[in-house]
CSV table of C-alpha atoms and ligand atoms in Angstrom, one decimal:
chain,number,residue,atom,x,y,z
M,15,MET,CA,11.0,27.9,-1.1
M,16,SER,CA,8.7,30.5,-2.7
M,17,GLU,CA,6.9,28.5,-5.4
M,18,PRO,CA,7.9,24.9,-5.8
M,19,ASP,CA,7.9,23.0,-9.1
M,20,SER,CA,5.3,20.6,-7.7
M,21,VAL,CA,3.2,20.1,-4.6
M,22,VAL,CA,2.1,16.7,-3.4
M,23,VAL,CA,-0.9,16.8,-0.9
M,24,GLY,CA,-0.7,13.8,1.5
M,25,GLY,CA,2.4,12.7,3.2
M,26,GLY,CA,1.5,9.0,3.7
M,27,ILE,CA,3.4,6.3,1.9
M,28,VAL,CA,1.7,7.1,-1.5
M,29,GLY,CA,2.3,10.8,-1.5
M,30,ALA,CA,5.8,10.4,-0.1
M,31,SER,CA,6.8,7.8,-2.7
M,32,ILE,CA,5.6,10.0,-5.5
M,33,ALA,CA,7.5,13.0,-4.0
M,34,PHE,CA,10.6,10.8,-3.9
M,35,GLY,CA,10.3,10.2,-7.6
M,36,LEU,CA,9.8,13.9,-8.4
M,37,ALA,CA,12.6,15.0,-6.2
M,38,ARG,CA,15.0,12.4,-7.6
M,39,THR,CA,14.7,14.0,-11.0
M,40,GLY,CA,15.6,17.4,-9.5
M,41,GLU,CA,12.2,19.0,-9.0
M,42,ARG,CA,11.7,21.3,-6.0
M,43,VAL,CA,8.9,19.5,-4.2
M,44,VAL,CA,6.7,20.4,-1.2
M,45,LEU,CA,4.8,17.6,0.5
M,46,LEU,CA,1.8,19.0,2.4
M,47,ASP,CA,0.4,16.7,5.1
M,48,GLU,CA,-2.4,16.9,7.6
M,49,GLY,CA,-0.1,14.8,9.9
M,50,ASP,CA,-0.3,12.2,12.6
M,51,VAL,CA,-3.8,13.2,13.7
M,52,ALA,CA,-5.2,12.2,10.3
M,53,PHE,CA,-6.6,8.9,9.2
M,54,ARG,CA,-3.4,7.3,8.0
M,55,ALA,CA,-3.3,3.8,6.6
M,56,SER,CA,0.4,4.2,6.1
M,57,ARG,CA,1.1,3.9,9.8
M,58,GLY,CA,-1.3,1.1,10.7
M,59,ASN,CA,-0.9,-1.4,7.9
M,60,PHE,CA,0.4,-5.0,7.6
M,61,ALA,CA,3.3,-4.0,5.2
M,62,LEU,CA,3.4,-6.8,2.8
M,63,VAL,CA,4.9,-6.2,-0.6
M,64,TRP,CA,2.5,-8.7,-2.1
M,65,VAL,CA,2.1,-10.1,-5.6
M,66,GLN,CA,0.1,-13.3,-5.4
M,67,SER,CA,-3.7,-12.6,-5.6
M,68,LYS,CA,-3.2,-9.1,-7.2
M,69,GLY,CA,-5.0,-8.4,-10.5
M,70,LEU,CA,-7.9,-10.7,-10.8
M,71,GLY,CA,-10.5,-8.5,-12.5
M,72,LEU,CA,-8.0,-5.9,-13.8
M,73,PRO,CA,-5.0,-7.6,-15.5
M,74,PRO,CA,-3.0,-4.3,-15.8
M,75,TYR,CA,-3.0,-4.3,-12.0
M,76,ALA,CA,-1.1,-7.6,-11.9
M,77,ALA,CA,1.6,-6.2,-14.2
M,78,TRP,CA,1.8,-2.9,-12.2
M,79,THR,CA,2.2,-4.8,-9.0
M,80,GLN,CA,4.8,-7.2,-10.3
M,81,ARG,CA,6.8,-4.2,-11.7
M,82,SER,CA,6.6,-2.6,-8.3
M,83,ALA,CA,7.9,-5.7,-6.5
M,84,GLY,CA,10.8,-5.6,-8.9
M,85,GLU,CA,11.5,-1.9,-8.4
M,86,TRP,CA,11.3,-2.2,-4.6
M,87,HIS,CA,14.9,-3.5,-4.4
M,88,GLU,CA,16.3,-0.3,-6.0
M,89,LEU,CA,14.1,1.9,-3.9
M,90,ALA,CA,15.3,0.2,-0.6
M,91,ARG,CA,18.9,0.5,-1.8
M,92,ILE,CA,18.6,4.2,-2.6
M,93,LEU,CA,16.9,5.0,0.7
M,94,GLN,CA,19.6,3.1,2.6
M,95,ASP,CA,22.4,4.8,0.7
M,96,GLU,CA,21.0,8.3,0.9
M,97,THR,CA,19.3,8.4,4.3
M,98,GLY,CA,21.1,5.7,6.2
M,99,ILE,CA,17.7,4.1,7.0
M,100,ASP,CA,17.2,0.4,6.4
M,101,VAL,CA,13.5,-0.1,5.7
M,102,ALA,CA,13.8,-3.8,6.3
M,103,HIS,CA,12.7,-4.8,2.8
M,104,SER,CA,13.1,-8.4,1.9
M,105,GLN,CA,11.5,-10.7,-0.7
M,106,PRO,CA,11.9,-14.2,0.6
M,107,GLY,CA,8.6,-15.5,-1.0
M,108,GLY,CA,5.3,-15.5,0.8
M,109,PHE,CA,2.7,-18.1,1.8
M,110,THR,CA,-1.1,-18.0,2.0
M,111,LEU,CA,-1.8,-20.7,4.6
M,112,CYS,CA,-5.2,-22.4,4.4
M,113,LEU,CA,-7.0,-24.1,7.3
M,114,SER,CA,-9.5,-26.1,5.2
M,115,GLN,CA,-9.6,-27.8,1.8
M,116,LYS,CA,-12.4,-25.3,1.0
M,117,GLU,CA,-9.9,-22.5,1.4
M,118,VAL,CA,-7.3,-24.2,-0.7
M,119,ASP,CA,-9.9,-24.9,-3.5
M,120,ALA,CA,-11.1,-21.3,-3.4
M,121,ARG,CA,-7.5,-20.0,-3.8
M,122,LEU,CA,-6.8,-22.4,-6.6
M,123,ALA,CA,-9.9,-21.5,-8.5
M,124,LYS,CA,-9.0,-17.8,-8.3
M,125,LEU,CA,-5.4,-18.4,-9.4
M,126,GLU,CA,-6.5,-20.6,-12.4
M,127,GLN,CA,-9.2,-18.0,-13.4
M,128,PHE,CA,-6.5,-15.3,-13.3
M,129,HIS,CA,-3.8,-17.2,-15.2
M,130,ASN,CA,-6.4,-18.1,-17.9
M,131,LEU,CA,-7.1,-14.5,-18.7
M,132,PRO,CA,-5.7,-13.4,-22.1
M,133,GLY,CA,-2.7,-11.0,-21.9
M,134,VAL,CA,-2.3,-11.4,-18.1
M,135,ALA,CA,1.2,-11.0,-16.6
M,136,HIS,CA,1.7,-14.5,-15.1
M,137,PHE,CA,3.6,-14.9,-11.9
M,138,PRO,CA,5.2,-18.0,-10.5
M,139,TYR,CA,3.3,-19.8,-7.7
M,140,GLU,CA,3.0,-23.2,-6.2
M,141,ILE,CA,0.1,-25.0,-4.5
M,142,LEU,CA,1.5,-27.0,-1.5
M,143,ASP,CA,-0.1,-29.7,0.6
M,144,HIS,CA,0.4,-29.9,4.4
M,145,ASP,CA,3.6,-32.1,4.1
M,146,GLU,CA,5.3,-29.8,1.6
M,147,VAL,CA,4.4,-26.7,3.7
M,148,LYS,CA,5.8,-28.4,6.8
M,149,LYS,CA,9.1,-29.0,5.0
M,150,ARG,CA,9.4,-25.3,4.3
M,151,LEU,CA,7.8,-24.0,7.5
M,152,PRO,CA,8.5,-26.7,10.2
M,153,GLU,CA,6.6,-24.9,12.9
M,154,ILE,CA,3.1,-25.0,11.2
M,155,GLY,CA,0.3,-26.6,13.1
M,156,SER,CA,-1.6,-29.8,12.2
M,157,LYS,CA,-4.6,-27.7,11.1
M,158,VAL,CA,-2.8,-26.2,8.1
M,159,VAL,CA,-4.2,-28.1,5.1
M,160,GLY,CA,-2.1,-26.4,2.4
M,161,ALA,CA,-0.8,-23.2,1.1
M,162,VAL,CA,-0.1,-21.0,-1.9
M,163,TYR,CA,3.5,-19.9,-2.2
M,164,SER,CA,4.9,-17.3,-4.5
M,165,PRO,CA,8.6,-16.3,-4.6
M,166,LEU,CA,7.8,-12.7,-5.6
M,167,ASP,CA,6.2,-11.8,-2.2
M,168,GLY,CA,7.9,-9.9,0.5
M,169,HIS,CA,7.5,-7.3,3.2
M,170,ALA,CA,9.1,-4.1,4.7
M,171,ASN,CA,8.7,-1.9,7.7
M,172,PRO,CA,6.1,0.8,6.9
M,173,LEU,CA,7.1,3.3,9.6
M,174,LEU,CA,10.8,3.2,8.6
M,175,LEU,CA,9.7,3.5,5.0
M,176,MET,CA,7.7,6.6,5.6
M,177,ARG,CA,10.5,8.1,7.7
M,178,ALA,CA,13.1,7.3,5.0
M,179,LEU,CA,10.9,8.8,2.2
M,180,HIS,CA,10.5,12.0,4.2
M,181,SER,CA,14.2,12.1,5.0
M,182,TYR,CA,15.1,11.5,1.3
M,183,LEU,CA,13.0,14.5,0.3
M,184,ALA,CA,14.9,16.7,2.7
M,185,THR,CA,18.2,15.6,1.2
M,186,LYS,CA,17.0,16.7,-2.2
M,187,GLY,CA,16.0,20.2,-1.0
M,188,GLY,CA,12.3,19.3,-0.8
M,189,GLU,CA,10.1,20.0,2.2
M,190,TYR,CA,7.8,17.8,4.2
M,191,ARG,CA,5.3,20.1,6.0
M,192,PRO,CA,3.1,18.3,8.6
M,193,ALA,CA,0.2,20.2,10.2
M,194,HIS,CA,-0.6,21.6,6.7
M,195,ALA,CA,-4.1,20.3,5.9
M,196,VAL,CA,-5.3,21.7,2.6
M,197,HIS,CA,-8.8,23.1,2.8
M,198,THR,CA,-9.3,24.7,-0.6
M,199,ILE,CA,-7.7,24.5,-4.0
M,200,ASP,CA,-8.3,27.2,-6.7
M,201,ARG,CA,-7.5,26.1,-10.2
M,202,GLN,CA,-6.1,29.1,-12.2
M,203,THR,CA,-4.9,29.4,-15.7
M,204,ASP,CA,-1.2,28.8,-14.9
M,205,GLY,CA,-1.4,26.7,-11.7
M,206,PHE,CA,-3.1,26.1,-8.4
M,207,ARG,CA,-3.5,28.1,-5.2
M,208,LEU,CA,-3.8,25.9,-2.1
M,209,ARG,CA,-5.0,27.2,1.2
M,210,GLY,CA,-5.3,26.1,4.8
M,211,THR,CA,-5.2,27.6,8.3
M,212,TRP,CA,-1.4,27.7,7.8
M,213,GLY,CA,-1.6,30.2,4.9
M,214,GLU,CA,-1.4,29.6,1.1
M,215,LEU,CA,0.9,28.1,-1.5
M,216,ARG,CA,1.0,28.3,-5.3
M,217,THR,CA,2.3,25.6,-7.7
M,218,ALA,CA,2.2,24.9,-11.4
M,219,LYS,CA,1.8,21.1,-10.8
M,220,LEU,CA,-0.3,19.4,-8.2
M,221,ILE,CA,-0.5,15.7,-7.1
M,222,LEU,CA,-3.3,14.7,-4.8
M,223,ALA,CA,-2.3,11.7,-2.7
M,224,ALA,CA,-4.3,12.4,0.5
M,225,GLY,CA,-5.7,8.9,1.0
M,226,LEU,CA,-9.4,9.2,2.1
M,227,GLY,CA,-8.9,13.0,2.0
M,228,ASN,CA,-8.8,12.7,-1.9
M,229,VAL,CA,-12.6,12.3,-1.9
M,230,HIS,CA,-13.0,16.0,-1.1
M,231,LEU,CA,-9.9,17.4,-2.7
M,232,ALA,CA,-10.1,15.8,-6.2
M,233,PRO,CA,-13.4,17.6,-7.2
M,234,MET,CA,-11.7,21.0,-6.5
M,235,VAL,CA,-9.5,20.4,-9.6
M,236,GLY,CA,-12.1,18.6,-11.7
M,237,LEU,CA,-11.1,15.1,-10.8
M,238,GLU,CA,-12.7,12.4,-8.6
M,239,ALA,CA,-11.6,9.7,-6.2
M,240,PRO,CA,-14.6,7.8,-4.9
M,241,VAL,CA,-12.8,5.9,-2.1
M,242,LYS,CA,-14.2,4.7,1.2
M,243,PRO,CA,-12.7,3.4,4.4
M,244,SER,CA,-12.3,-0.3,5.0
M,245,ARG,CA,-11.3,-1.1,8.5
M,246,GLY,CA,-8.5,-3.6,9.3
M,247,GLN,CA,-7.6,-4.7,12.9
M,248,LEU,CA,-4.1,-5.9,13.8
M,249,ILE,CA,-2.4,-7.6,16.7
M,250,VAL,CA,1.3,-7.4,17.6
M,251,THR,CA,3.0,-9.8,20.1
M,252,GLU,CA,6.0,-9.3,22.3
M,253,LYS,CA,9.3,-9.7,20.6
M,254,THR,CA,10.6,-13.3,20.2
M,255,ALA,CA,13.6,-14.9,18.6
M,256,PRO,CA,13.4,-15.1,14.8
M,257,PHE,CA,11.4,-18.1,13.7
M,258,LEU,CA,9.5,-16.9,10.7
M,259,HIS,CA,11.6,-15.9,7.7
M,260,ASN,CA,8.8,-15.7,5.2
M,261,PRO,CA,5.7,-13.4,5.4
M,262,MET,CA,2.2,-15.0,5.4
M,263,VAL,CA,-0.8,-13.2,4.2
M,264,THR,CA,-2.0,-12.8,7.9
M,265,ILE,CA,1.2,-13.5,9.9
M,266,ARG,CA,4.6,-12.0,9.7
M,267,GLN,CA,7.5,-11.6,12.0
M,268,THR,CA,8.9,-8.0,11.8
M,269,ASN,CA,12.5,-7.1,11.6
M,270,GLU,CA,12.2,-6.1,15.3
M,271,GLY,CA,11.0,-9.5,16.4
M,272,GLY,CA,7.3,-8.9,17.2
M,273,VAL,CA,4.8,-11.1,15.3
M,274,LEU,CA,2.1,-9.2,13.5
M,275,ILE,CA,-1.2,-10.9,13.1
M,276,GLY,CA,-3.6,-9.3,10.7
M,277,ASP,CA,-5.9,-8.1,9.3
M,278,SER,CA,-9.6,-8.0,9.2
M,279,LYS,CA,-11.6,-6.4,6.4
M,280,GLU,CA,-14.7,-4.6,7.8
M,281,GLU,CA,-17.2,-2.1,6.5
M,282,ALA,CA,-17.4,0.2,9.5
M,283,GLY,CA,-17.2,3.7,8.1
M,284,PHE,CA,-14.8,6.0,9.9
M,285,GLU,CA,-15.1,4.0,13.2
M,286,ASN,CA,-11.4,3.4,13.8
M,287,VAL,CA,-11.8,1.1,16.8
M,288,THR,CA,-10.9,-2.5,17.8
M,289,GLY,CA,-13.1,-5.2,19.1
M,290,THR,CA,-12.3,-8.5,20.9
M,291,GLY,CA,-14.7,-10.5,18.7
M,292,VAL,CA,-12.7,-10.0,15.5
M,293,LEU,CA,-9.4,-9.9,17.3
M,294,SER,CA,-10.0,-13.3,19.0
M,295,VAL,CA,-10.9,-15.0,15.6
M,296,MET,CA,-7.7,-13.6,14.1
M,297,ALA,CA,-5.6,-14.8,17.1
M,298,GLN,CA,-7.2,-18.3,17.0
M,299,ARG,CA,-6.4,-18.7,13.3
M,300,ALA,CA,-2.9,-17.5,13.9
M,301,ILE,CA,-2.4,-20.1,16.7
M,302,ASP,CA,-3.9,-22.8,14.5
M,303,MET,CA,-1.2,-21.9,11.9
M,304,PHE,CA,1.7,-21.6,14.3
M,305,PRO,CA,0.9,-23.1,17.7
M,306,ARG,CA,4.0,-21.6,19.3
M,307,LEU,CA,2.2,-18.2,19.1
M,308,ARG,CA,-0.1,-19.2,22.1
M,309,HIS,CA,2.9,-18.6,24.4
M,310,LEU,CA,3.5,-15.0,23.3
M,311,ASN,CA,1.9,-12.0,25.0
M,312,VAL,CA,0.0,-9.5,22.9
M,313,VAL,CA,1.4,-6.1,23.5
M,314,ARG,CA,-0.8,-4.0,21.3
M,315,THR,CA,-3.9,-4.1,19.1
M,316,TRP,CA,-5.1,-1.4,16.7
M,317,SER,CA,-7.2,-0.7,13.7
M,318,ALA,CA,-6.6,1.4,10.6
M,319,LEU,CA,-8.7,2.4,7.6
M,320,ARG,CA,-7.8,1.2,4.1
M,321,VAL,CA,-8.3,3.6,1.2
M,322,MET,CA,-10.7,1.5,-0.8
M,323,SER,CA,-12.1,2.2,-4.3
M,324,PRO,CA,-15.4,0.6,-5.4
M,325,ASP,CA,-13.7,-2.3,-7.1
M,326,GLY,CA,-10.6,-2.5,-4.8
M,327,PHE,CA,-8.2,-1.4,-7.6
M,328,PRO,CA,-6.1,1.8,-7.6
M,329,ILE,CA,-7.3,5.1,-9.1
M,330,TYR,CA,-5.0,7.2,-11.1
M,331,ASP,CA,-6.3,10.2,-13.1
M,332,GLN,CA,-5.1,13.5,-14.5
M,333,THR,CA,-6.6,16.7,-15.8
M,334,SER,CA,-7.1,16.8,-19.6
M,335,SER,CA,-6.5,20.6,-20.0
M,336,GLY,CA,-5.1,23.5,-18.1
M,337,PRO,CA,-2.4,23.2,-15.5
M,338,PRO,CA,-1.6,19.5,-14.7
M,339,ALA,CA,-3.2,17.9,-11.6
M,340,PHE,CA,-3.2,14.3,-10.7
M,341,VAL,CA,-5.0,12.1,-8.3
M,342,THR,CA,-3.7,8.8,-6.8
M,343,SER,CA,-5.6,6.6,-4.4
M,344,CYS,CA,-4.7,3.0,-3.7
M,345,HIS,CA,-5.3,0.1,-1.4
M,346,SER,CA,-1.8,-1.4,-1.6
M,347,GLY,CA,0.4,1.6,-1.1
M,348,VAL,CA,3.3,-0.4,0.5
M,349,THR,CA,3.4,-2.8,-2.4
M,350,LEU,CA,3.2,0.0,-4.9
M,351,ALA,CA,5.8,2.2,-3.3
M,352,GLY,CA,8.4,0.8,-5.7
M,353,VAL,CA,6.6,1.8,-8.8
M,354,HIS,CA,5.3,5.1,-7.4
M,355,ALA,CA,8.8,6.1,-6.5
M,356,MET,CA,10.8,4.7,-9.4
M,357,THR,CA,8.3,5.0,-12.3
M,358,LEU,CA,5.3,7.3,-11.5
M,359,GLY,CA,7.1,10.1,-9.8
M,360,PRO,CA,9.7,10.5,-12.5
M,361,ALA,CA,7.0,10.3,-15.3
M,362,LEU,CA,5.1,13.1,-13.6
M,363,SER,CA,8.3,15.1,-13.5
M,364,LYS,CA,9.5,14.6,-17.0
M,365,SER,CA,6.3,14.6,-19.1
M,366,ALA,CA,3.7,15.8,-16.6
M,367,ARG,CA,1.5,13.0,-17.8
M,368,LEU,CA,0.6,9.6,-16.3
M,369,PRO,CA,2.4,6.7,-17.9
M,370,GLU,CA,0.2,5.1,-20.6
M,371,VAL,CA,0.0,1.8,-18.7
M,372,LEU,CA,-2.2,3.6,-16.1
M,373,ALA,CA,-5.0,4.4,-18.5
M,374,ALA,CA,-6.9,1.4,-17.2
M,375,PHE,CA,-7.1,2.9,-13.7
M,376,SER,CA,-9.1,5.9,-14.5
M,377,PRO,CA,-12.1,6.4,-12.2
M,378,LYS,CA,-14.2,6.6,-15.4
M,379,ARG,CA,-14.5,2.9,-15.1
M,380,PHE,CA,-17.1,3.5,-12.4
M,381,HIS,CA,-19.3,5.5,-14.8
M,382,VAL,CA,-21.5,2.7,-15.9
M,383,PRO,CA,-25.3,2.8,-15.9
M,384,ALA,CA,-26.7,1.0,-12.8
M,385,HIS,CA,-28.4,-1.8,-14.9
M,386,GLN,CA,-24.9,-2.9,-16.1
F,10,LIG,C1,-5.1,-2.8,8.1
F,10,LIG,C2,-4.4,-2.5,6.9
F,10,LIG,C3,-3.5,-3.4,6.3
F,10,LIG,C4,-2.8,-3.1,5.1
F,10,LIG,N1,-1.9,-3.9,4.7
F,10,LIG,C5,-1.2,-3.6,3.5
F,10,LIG,C6,-0.2,-4.5,3.1
F,10,LIG,O1,0.1,-5.5,3.6
F,10,LIG,N2,0.5,-4.2,1.9
F,10,LIG,C7,0.2,-3.0,1.2
F,10,LIG,O2,0.7,-2.8,0.2
F,10,LIG,N3,-0.8,-2.2,1.7
F,10,LIG,C8,-1.4,-2.4,2.8
F,10,LIG,N4,-2.4,-1.6,3.3
F,10,LIG,C9,-2.7,-0.4,2.5
F,10,LIG,C10,-1.7,0.7,2.7
F,10,LIG,O3,-1.5,1.0,4.0
F,10,LIG,C11,-2.3,1.9,2.0
F,10,LIG,O4,-2.5,1.7,0.6
F,10,LIG,C12,-1.4,3.1,2.0
F,10,LIG,O5,-0.9,3.3,3.3
F,10,LIG,C13,-2.1,4.3,1.6
F,10,LIG,O6,-1.3,5.4,1.7
F,10,LIG,P1,-1.8,6.9,1.4
F,10,LIG,O7,-0.6,7.7,1.5
F,10,LIG,O8,-2.5,6.9,0.1
F,10,LIG,O9,-2.9,7.1,2.5
F,10,LIG,P2,-2.7,7.4,4.0
F,10,LIG,O10,-1.7,6.6,4.7
F,10,LIG,O11,-4.1,7.3,4.6
F,10,LIG,O12,-2.2,8.9,4.1
F,10,LIG,C14,-3.0,9.9,3.7
F,10,LIG,C15,-2.3,11.2,4.1
F,10,LIG,O13,-3.0,12.3,3.6
F,10,LIG,C16,-3.0,13.3,4.5
F,10,LIG,N5,-4.2,14.2,4.3
F,10,LIG,C17,-5.5,13.8,4.2
F,10,LIG,N6,-6.2,14.9,3.9
F,10,LIG,C18,-5.4,15.9,3.7
F,10,LIG,C19,-5.5,17.3,3.4
F,10,LIG,N7,-6.7,17.8,3.2
F,10,LIG,N8,-4.4,18.1,3.3
F,10,LIG,C20,-3.2,17.6,3.6
F,10,LIG,N9,-3.0,16.3,3.9
F,10,LIG,C21,-4.1,15.5,3.9
F,10,LIG,C22,-3.1,12.6,5.9
F,10,LIG,O14,-2.4,13.4,6.8
F,10,LIG,C23,-2.3,11.3,5.6
F,10,LIG,O15,-0.9,11.5,6.0
F,10,LIG,C24,-3.0,-1.8,4.5
F,10,LIG,C25,-3.9,-0.9,5.0
F,10,LIG,C26,-4.6,-1.2,6.2
F,10,LIG,C27,-5.5,-0.2,6.8
């Protein structure tokens, strides 16, 4: 492929989902990726497709998330049909289990605050007491005081998702190129010239989706992505017979049988390490929620770095003149894979503009004087 129609930089879930959408409309896409050695949230995450709790503080985010949860079904179906890979997507409804009345009250207050906002996209949810949770999840422990349940929540397998997205690209004539870190980008009148130790590549349209790498790449094309790492630690147990159909916000049984226990939120810069202090608190809470977990062996623990903007919401932006370049950075890339693949990618292909609904996500929202 000499000069592709578009180049996406970053082959994690976000870049690969957008590349899916571009390729599906017939564009010749090259996906340049630093590869497995990079910081990569996409291979270390908890993989919820999660709706409850999304959007407080930025109502368009709630609508964008709900739309994505809806579009996930079609994305999973296409990936299965065209690549033969089942990404283990399901939407059985999800629970946030609470271990004290204070936790229940805090959740309830946030949900009420959210649903009272004008123009907000409401989502269905229930607040459940211990007995009601026990009816639906008979294995919960006595320390569970209550839960929030939403039928829109689900989960998937993030590694299979990434593999399927890369495979889909190949079926459409696109190319995934690992070990292709982009070091410099020159903006020219009719396009962009990208360079790395691998050589150089030109394109008329550029999408930056390099996770934490966007911080350095975006300014090269006049954009910005002020994201920082937020560490999350996870535990996975040995495989066990299926007992947990629904995902919880910090516990889910994967399609392969292991139980994932997640996931801390820590300000630790780029220190991508685990520590028994945090892991033991996570494990104890999980055992309080499902006492049977105490009998399972832990087979692995790890940490990964979230791609976090200053307010926690996604960043989408585009150049206002010259050849089109876009930047996308987000914290919930698994959840948003549906809308990135089915809505954003096709929009960037057809109109080379961001959909109007994404105007609220411009990083200009961070340009406020300090006293405000
Ligand atoms: C602990 C944890 C739990 C999470 N749980 C969930 C969850 O339950 N649900 C959910 O929706 N989301 C969750 N997330 C968030 C989700 O994983 C991320 O939003 C998503 O993976 C971000 O994908 P990305 O492609 O933007 O970034 P990354 O996965 O970080 O990938 C960035 C890619 O860019 C490439 N790159 C970087 N720099 C360059 C360069 N200069 N040139 C070329 N390539 C480059 C890297 O090789 C990498 O492949 C979680 C994240 C973490 C860390």
